[in-house]
XYZ file of C-alpha atoms in Angstrom:
479
model
C 88.558 93.561 141.725
C 88.575 91.703 145.049
C 91.630 89.772 143.920
C 93.775 92.851 144.326
C 93.031 92.746 148.088
C 94.724 89.389 148.154
C 97.785 90.509 146.259
C 100.249 88.760 148.559
C 98.527 85.403 148.307
C 98.116 85.862 144.588
C 101.779 86.657 144.084
C 102.728 83.608 146.158
C 100.453 81.463 144.068
C 101.995 82.944 140.965
C 105.484 82.051 142.139
C 104.449 78.564 143.211
C 102.887 77.914 139.855
C 105.821 79.333 137.900
C 106.824 75.906 136.699
C 103.318 75.287 135.400
C 102.765 78.607 133.741
C 104.297 77.636 130.451
C 101.209 75.495 130.062
C 99.058 78.565 130.611
C 101.083 80.700 128.253
C 100.578 81.221 124.577
C 100.135 78.091 122.541
C 102.862 76.894 120.229
C 104.056 79.377 117.649
C 101.648 79.796 114.780
C 102.962 78.023 111.692
C 104.100 80.370 108.959
C 101.473 80.040 106.277
C 102.692 79.207 102.831
C 102.798 82.325 100.725
C 100.178 82.477 97.987
C 101.333 84.190 94.811
C 99.317 85.756 92.065
C 99.111 83.793 88.822
C 101.289 86.068 86.710
C 100.857 83.972 83.575
C 104.102 84.950 81.885
C 107.381 86.109 83.394
C 109.674 88.203 81.205
C 113.345 88.269 82.159
C 115.247 91.411 81.141
C 118.875 92.125 81.857
C 122.534 91.379 81.291
C 124.819 88.376 81.835
C 123.900 87.999 85.507
C 120.211 87.870 84.638
C 120.816 85.571 81.679
C 122.448 82.926 83.868
C 125.997 83.197 82.532
C 128.519 81.512 84.832
C 132.281 81.744 85.240
C 133.045 78.040 85.655
C 131.710 76.492 82.476
C 130.569 78.349 79.374
C 126.834 78.098 78.825
C 125.171 79.964 75.976
C 122.780 82.289 77.769
C 121.577 84.794 75.176
C 117.779 85.000 75.091
C 117.469 81.463 76.413
C 116.489 79.771 79.660
C 119.490 78.618 81.667
C 119.088 75.893 84.254
C 119.759 76.976 87.852
C 119.655 80.667 86.989
C 117.542 82.857 89.236
C 114.875 83.241 86.556
C 114.737 79.460 86.175
C 114.192 79.071 89.920
C 111.538 81.805 90.073
C 109.570 80.486 87.088
C 109.605 76.954 88.520
C 108.577 78.081 91.997
C 105.710 80.192 90.627
C 104.706 77.620 88.014
C 104.600 80.170 85.205
C 106.007 80.554 81.704
C 109.427 82.194 81.410
C 110.288 84.380 78.432
C 114.072 84.944 78.668
C 115.107 88.219 77.046
C 118.393 88.777 78.868
C 121.738 88.927 77.097
C 125.353 89.318 78.247
C 126.669 92.806 77.618
C 123.277 94.503 77.681
C 123.147 98.018 79.071
C 120.289 100.434 79.583
C 121.229 101.773 76.144
C 120.600 98.445 74.411
C 117.231 98.016 76.062
C 116.127 101.523 75.130
C 117.291 100.888 71.570
C 115.019 97.833 71.348
C 112.018 99.446 73.039
C 112.033 102.841 71.299
C 111.551 103.600 67.611
C 114.183 106.303 67.371
C 116.912 105.741 69.909
C 120.242 105.176 68.169
C 123.321 104.002 70.068
C 126.323 105.728 68.549
C 129.077 104.951 71.044
C 130.391 101.961 69.102
C 129.455 99.391 71.753
C 125.936 98.421 70.629
C 125.372 94.723 71.496
C 129.123 94.614 72.112
C 128.999 91.663 74.493
C 126.720 89.435 72.436
C 127.684 86.495 70.225
C 124.406 86.872 68.339
C 124.788 89.051 65.210
C 123.547 92.601 65.671
C 120.964 92.334 62.905
C 119.400 89.294 64.580
C 119.094 91.167 67.869
C 117.643 94.194 66.067
C 115.011 91.886 64.578
C 113.922 90.900 68.097
C 112.633 94.416 68.887
C 108.958 93.647 68.059
C 109.151 90.446 70.115
C 110.637 92.361 73.059
C 107.832 94.901 72.955
C 105.038 92.367 72.571
C 106.405 90.145 75.345
C 106.692 93.071 77.751
C 103.188 94.279 76.883
C 101.707 90.854 77.701
C 103.782 90.013 80.792
C 102.326 89.608 84.247
C 105.749 89.753 85.906
C 109.031 91.326 84.795
C 112.387 91.268 86.526
C 115.002 93.729 85.327
C 118.640 93.111 86.200
C 120.758 95.623 84.338
C 123.252 98.406 84.961
C 126.548 96.690 85.641
C 127.691 97.036 82.040
C 126.751 100.724 81.978
C 128.778 101.232 85.085
C 131.899 99.250 84.469
C 132.057 96.475 81.886
C 133.372 98.702 79.101
C 135.982 100.611 81.088
C 138.882 98.858 79.355
C 137.413 99.455 75.910
C 136.726 103.125 76.648
C 140.277 103.631 77.941
C 141.723 101.958 74.840
C 139.561 104.136 72.591
C 140.631 107.334 74.359
C 144.310 106.357 74.107
C 143.919 105.597 70.409
C 142.199 108.921 69.760
C 145.128 110.653 71.425
C 147.549 108.660 69.270
C 149.227 107.247 72.379
C 150.749 103.853 73.042
C 149.497 102.076 69.919
C 151.287 98.851 70.864
C 149.499 98.741 74.221
C 146.152 99.605 72.625
C 146.513 96.732 70.145
C 147.396 94.185 72.836
C 144.758 95.519 75.228
C 141.988 95.163 72.650
C 143.113 91.632 71.858
C 142.936 90.804 75.573
C 139.486 92.332 75.967
C 138.190 90.530 72.884
C 139.579 87.217 74.121
C 138.118 87.452 77.619
C 134.776 88.890 76.527
C 132.475 91.380 78.152
C 131.093 88.703 80.467
C 134.454 88.379 82.210
C 136.062 90.814 84.598
C 138.915 91.714 82.239
C 139.765 94.993 83.955
C 142.224 93.375 86.382
C 144.106 91.712 83.518
C 143.882 94.954 81.543
C 145.580 96.859 84.361
C 148.193 94.114 84.776
C 149.024 94.439 81.077
C 149.316 98.214 81.433
C 151.667 97.763 84.378
C 153.816 95.246 82.493
C 154.094 97.579 79.498
C 154.891 100.601 81.672
C 151.764 102.614 80.858
C 149.787 102.100 84.061
C 150.071 105.770 85.164
C 148.689 106.836 81.784
C 145.805 104.378 82.054
C 145.004 105.527 85.593
C 144.915 109.140 84.397
C 142.211 108.237 81.861
C 140.190 106.105 84.292
C 138.078 109.006 85.687
C 136.963 109.894 82.147
C 135.981 106.275 81.502
C 134.134 106.042 84.811
C 132.258 109.252 84.079
C 131.144 107.765 80.775
C 129.674 104.713 82.505
C 128.080 106.609 85.374
C 126.474 109.120 83.013
C 125.108 106.314 80.865
C 123.399 104.618 83.802
C 122.038 107.760 85.421
C 120.820 109.340 82.166
C 119.110 106.271 80.735
C 117.548 104.642 83.776
C 114.304 106.613 83.995
C 113.594 106.617 80.226
C 114.107 102.831 80.146
C 111.641 102.324 83.017
C 109.149 104.611 81.286
C 109.503 102.494 78.133
C 108.502 99.373 80.084
C 105.512 101.024 81.742
C 104.452 102.599 78.443
C 104.167 99.104 77.000
C 102.563 97.610 80.128
C 101.316 100.087 82.758
C 99.959 97.382 85.083
C 102.860 94.933 85.100
C 104.487 93.802 88.342
C 108.063 95.030 87.866
C 110.959 94.056 90.119
C 114.371 95.672 89.676
C 117.286 93.533 90.831
C 120.008 95.591 92.473
C 123.713 95.286 91.749
C 125.985 93.566 94.260
C 129.627 93.300 95.276
C 131.147 90.578 93.083
C 133.988 90.221 95.600
C 131.724 88.124 97.818
C 132.874 84.561 97.085
C 131.868 82.635 100.221
C 129.611 82.814 103.251
C 132.722 83.954 105.116
C 132.924 86.969 102.804
C 129.313 87.790 103.628
C 130.207 87.737 107.326
C 133.274 89.887 106.682
C 131.174 92.386 104.786
C 128.780 92.581 107.714
C 131.757 93.315 109.957
C 132.625 96.252 107.700
C 136.078 95.212 106.524
C 137.546 97.933 104.353
C 138.073 96.095 101.053
C 134.568 94.722 100.798
C 133.081 97.903 102.192
C 134.639 100.007 99.452
C 133.262 97.674 96.798
C 129.855 97.744 98.436
C 129.973 101.543 98.601
C 130.497 101.638 94.832
C 127.615 99.228 94.330
C 125.382 101.290 96.609
C 126.192 104.357 94.519
C 125.321 102.489 91.322
C 122.050 101.310 92.870
C 121.097 104.930 93.562
C 118.969 105.586 90.461
C 117.286 102.204 90.855
C 116.146 102.984 94.400
C 115.008 106.480 93.455
C 113.080 105.008 90.551
C 111.231 102.670 92.916
C 109.897 105.701 94.786
C 109.081 107.543 91.575
C 107.476 104.770 89.517
C 106.287 102.283 92.122
C 108.258 99.221 91.081
C 109.953 97.033 93.699
C 113.702 97.274 94.243
C 115.194 93.924 95.283
C 118.350 94.235 97.387
C 120.604 91.248 96.672
C 123.584 92.280 98.789
C 125.467 89.150 99.818
C 125.102 87.270 96.527
C 127.926 84.714 96.317
C 129.938 84.758 93.073
C 132.616 82.727 91.305
C 134.508 85.499 89.514
C 132.013 88.185 88.557
C 128.835 86.125 88.224
C 126.704 84.325 90.818
C 127.224 80.690 91.648
C 124.184 78.393 91.584
C 123.896 79.194 95.283
C 124.038 82.889 94.435
C 121.266 82.506 91.859
C 119.124 80.656 94.401
C 119.749 83.531 96.828
C 118.582 86.098 94.258
C 115.534 83.977 93.412
C 114.580 83.793 97.086
C 114.900 87.570 97.392
C 112.589 87.981 94.395
C 110.032 85.590 95.871
C 110.202 87.414 99.204
C 109.521 90.701 97.443
C 106.449 89.456 95.579
C 103.181 90.138 97.419
C 100.991 87.479 98.998
C 97.547 87.532 97.354
C 95.987 86.818 100.754
C 97.943 89.561 102.488
C 97.761 93.118 101.133
C 100.448 94.954 103.074
C 103.523 95.570 100.968
C 105.486 97.056 103.880
C 105.389 93.878 105.991
C 107.946 91.435 104.655
C 106.997 87.779 104.536
C 108.725 85.944 107.372
C 109.627 89.124 109.265
C 109.371 89.147 113.060
C 105.869 90.631 113.037
C 104.534 89.072 109.819
C 102.495 86.340 111.534
C 101.003 88.751 114.046
C 100.017 91.271 111.382
C 98.605 88.462 109.218
C 96.489 87.312 112.177
C 95.213 90.867 112.745
C 94.345 91.182 109.050
C 92.669 87.780 108.686
C 90.572 88.339 111.813
C 89.811 92.006 111.042
C 91.269 93.186 114.343
C 93.807 95.821 113.260
C 93.315 97.628 109.996
C 96.046 99.007 107.763
C 96.767 102.689 107.441
C 95.912 102.308 103.729
C 94.671 99.420 101.594
C 98.248 98.270 100.950
C 100.215 99.641 103.927
C 100.179 98.510 107.546
C 102.817 101.035 108.682
C 104.483 98.662 111.182
C 106.761 101.420 112.454
C 103.886 103.830 113.018
C 102.498 104.821 116.414
C 100.067 102.609 118.348
C 97.608 104.653 120.415
C 94.830 104.237 122.976
C 92.271 104.541 120.202
C 93.952 101.704 118.313
C 93.866 99.458 121.380
C 90.177 100.140 121.970
C 89.420 99.294 118.338
C 91.452 96.065 118.481
C 89.800 94.811 121.683
C 86.346 95.800 120.414
C 86.979 93.922 117.159
C 88.191 90.837 119.029
C 84.990 90.926 121.108
C 82.959 90.749 117.906
C 82.042 94.445 117.730
C 78.914 94.121 119.899
C 76.189 96.713 119.475
C 76.791 99.759 121.639
C 75.134 103.149 122.035
C 77.992 105.451 121.052
C 76.079 108.479 122.373
C 75.634 107.050 125.855
C 78.919 108.535 127.071
C 80.178 112.051 126.448
C 83.884 112.116 125.646
C 85.349 115.590 125.319
C 88.219 114.733 122.977
C 86.487 112.160 120.740
C 84.133 113.512 118.077
C 80.752 111.849 117.627
C 81.587 111.098 113.992
C 84.898 109.418 114.870
C 84.695 105.834 113.587
C 86.526 104.704 116.717
C 83.942 106.114 119.137
C 81.815 102.929 119.442
C 84.960 100.972 120.329
C 86.030 103.576 122.887
C 82.570 103.705 124.498
C 82.477 99.902 124.653
C 85.932 99.767 126.291
C 84.861 102.310 128.920
C 81.598 100.499 129.677
C 83.434 97.201 130.015
C 85.802 98.738 132.555
C 88.790 98.137 130.299
C 89.568 101.822 129.817
C 88.469 105.048 131.466
C 88.230 108.810 131.125
C 90.320 111.235 133.138
C 88.742 113.662 135.607
C 88.186 116.203 132.837
C 86.257 113.688 130.755
C 89.044 113.171 128.215
C 90.094 109.831 126.778
C 93.380 110.756 125.070
C 92.701 108.807 121.854
C 96.017 109.700 120.235
C 98.155 109.017 123.287
C 100.865 106.584 122.208
C 101.555 103.570 124.364
C 104.914 102.716 125.850
C 105.861 99.039 126.049
C 105.053 98.790 129.740
C 101.977 100.950 129.367
C 100.524 98.561 126.797
C 101.345 95.520 128.935
C 99.616 97.052 131.964
C 96.609 98.118 129.867
C 96.163 94.600 128.527
C 96.584 93.128 132.012
C 93.804 95.417 133.211
C 91.678 94.370 130.242
C 92.181 90.708 131.073
C 91.120 91.227 134.696
C 88.086 93.269 133.632
C 86.950 90.560 131.243
C 87.416 87.596 133.613
C 88.439 87.796 137.277
C 88.554 84.033 137.737
C 91.651 82.767 139.534
C 93.126 80.926 136.553
C 92.493 83.893 134.271
C 94.248 86.222 136.692
C 97.243 83.880 136.836
C 97.366 83.831 133.054
C 97.108 87.614 132.955
C 99.915 87.954 135.488
C 102.093 85.677 133.425
C 101.369 87.821 130.375
C 102.186 90.986 132.329
C 105.507 89.671 133.654
C 106.415 88.361 130.213
C 105.829 91.720 128.563
C 107.319 94.114 131.104
C 110.254 95.757 129.366
C 113.633 96.948 130.564
C 112.965 100.000 128.383
C 109.665 101.043 129.979
C 109.324 104.395 128.230
C 110.049 103.132 124.720
C 107.084 103.739 122.433
C 105.209 100.815 120.925
C 105.016 100.589 117.149
C 102.078 99.088 115.295
C 104.154 96.050 114.373
C 105.173 95.424 117.987
C 101.611 96.054 119.149
C 100.337 93.381 116.767
C 102.798 90.898 118.271
C 101.822 91.865 121.834
C 98.113 91.619 121.043
C 98.596 88.180 119.525
C 100.300 87.052 122.745
C 97.447 88.567 124.735
C 94.716 86.884 122.706
C 96.373 83.524 123.279
C 96.678 83.664 127.088
């Protein structure tokens, strides 16, 4: 510790060498390792027109077939696995339950309403649906939009007909809906027709009833549909693709949405509401919910760019076979640091599959990390009595080692404070002290000082999370 007696000279040297210190600092950023995916074998695509690859610019038949430049096409190619496309325009949760359950009739008059394939041919696919799901390694499910809104015009027309009202409007409205198809956003044209024919107030009065029908359908059928899938294949990797605001047409719209402009925000609020049962189901059943907010559309369906965006979100959500923590997103700010800690067995997860990056980082955790980095040398854990660390605590050897090495110490009462959480500055100072204790050579001290100055925070009392600690430790190990 004699260097501390020469603090003035040392500080001067530090300042003089400031221009050189970048050479002493951490090496170049670690390259982001290519993600390694599990070999899922077969990928089953379930869903509606968005999932099927339908587009608004040029009609492409997309019923139960692979569509080029759809998100499923991108995902299957990127993973190098077989795609079994079982998505169809117009599909709702009701249709999927009907195909996956033996006794689930759909009696609302809209069964397979949006499909060009005859109903009996779709009915005949039920065994194939069930077998494909049971044998799949990966399933993506993109469904719910038709439950929520695609049939609003039809429901309104049906209600008006039942009431014996406005038969001329009902006839023309049904012709319009049939012409534009369930894949298209016909509701705007439907409302324009109602306005032209002077019945818009009547249509608006029925709208809440129609909305309630759609909302009830989605909320009531979501969980049973998910249970059908897991009944057929309990171990499948299931990703649910969230709904998105179809009003996002350009990157500029994405930026506007981020700035919380009212029009887009209202649409996104509706979408968030519709995504509610999907997110709750992820907590209940353990599947992965994929948020695709910001998907760029033509009219109501994604562009090729939008499909690529969804595909990338799916690939981001899939786990890395060489990295077990599902709560650390690939490419996130602390991904590389956590991956380094995992690969080198320096910081362990809080469970086999969770790292808990937002959890607390304590003195005990630091002792364990430094002990692991040192190679876990043999140490007599009973050689030091620590009042607040039990003999059976798995961290005790690391704590004893850190004390013997002069890296850490006990207070005057003989306590270590194993669960004391570090602040940002507290961790920086602790690691600086560790560096000096390990090597008091001049160059090492300069490096340690550079690390200290680089990690001193303007928010000195802010607690350090496990994710941030991993990043700080990685910087420290590279000085």
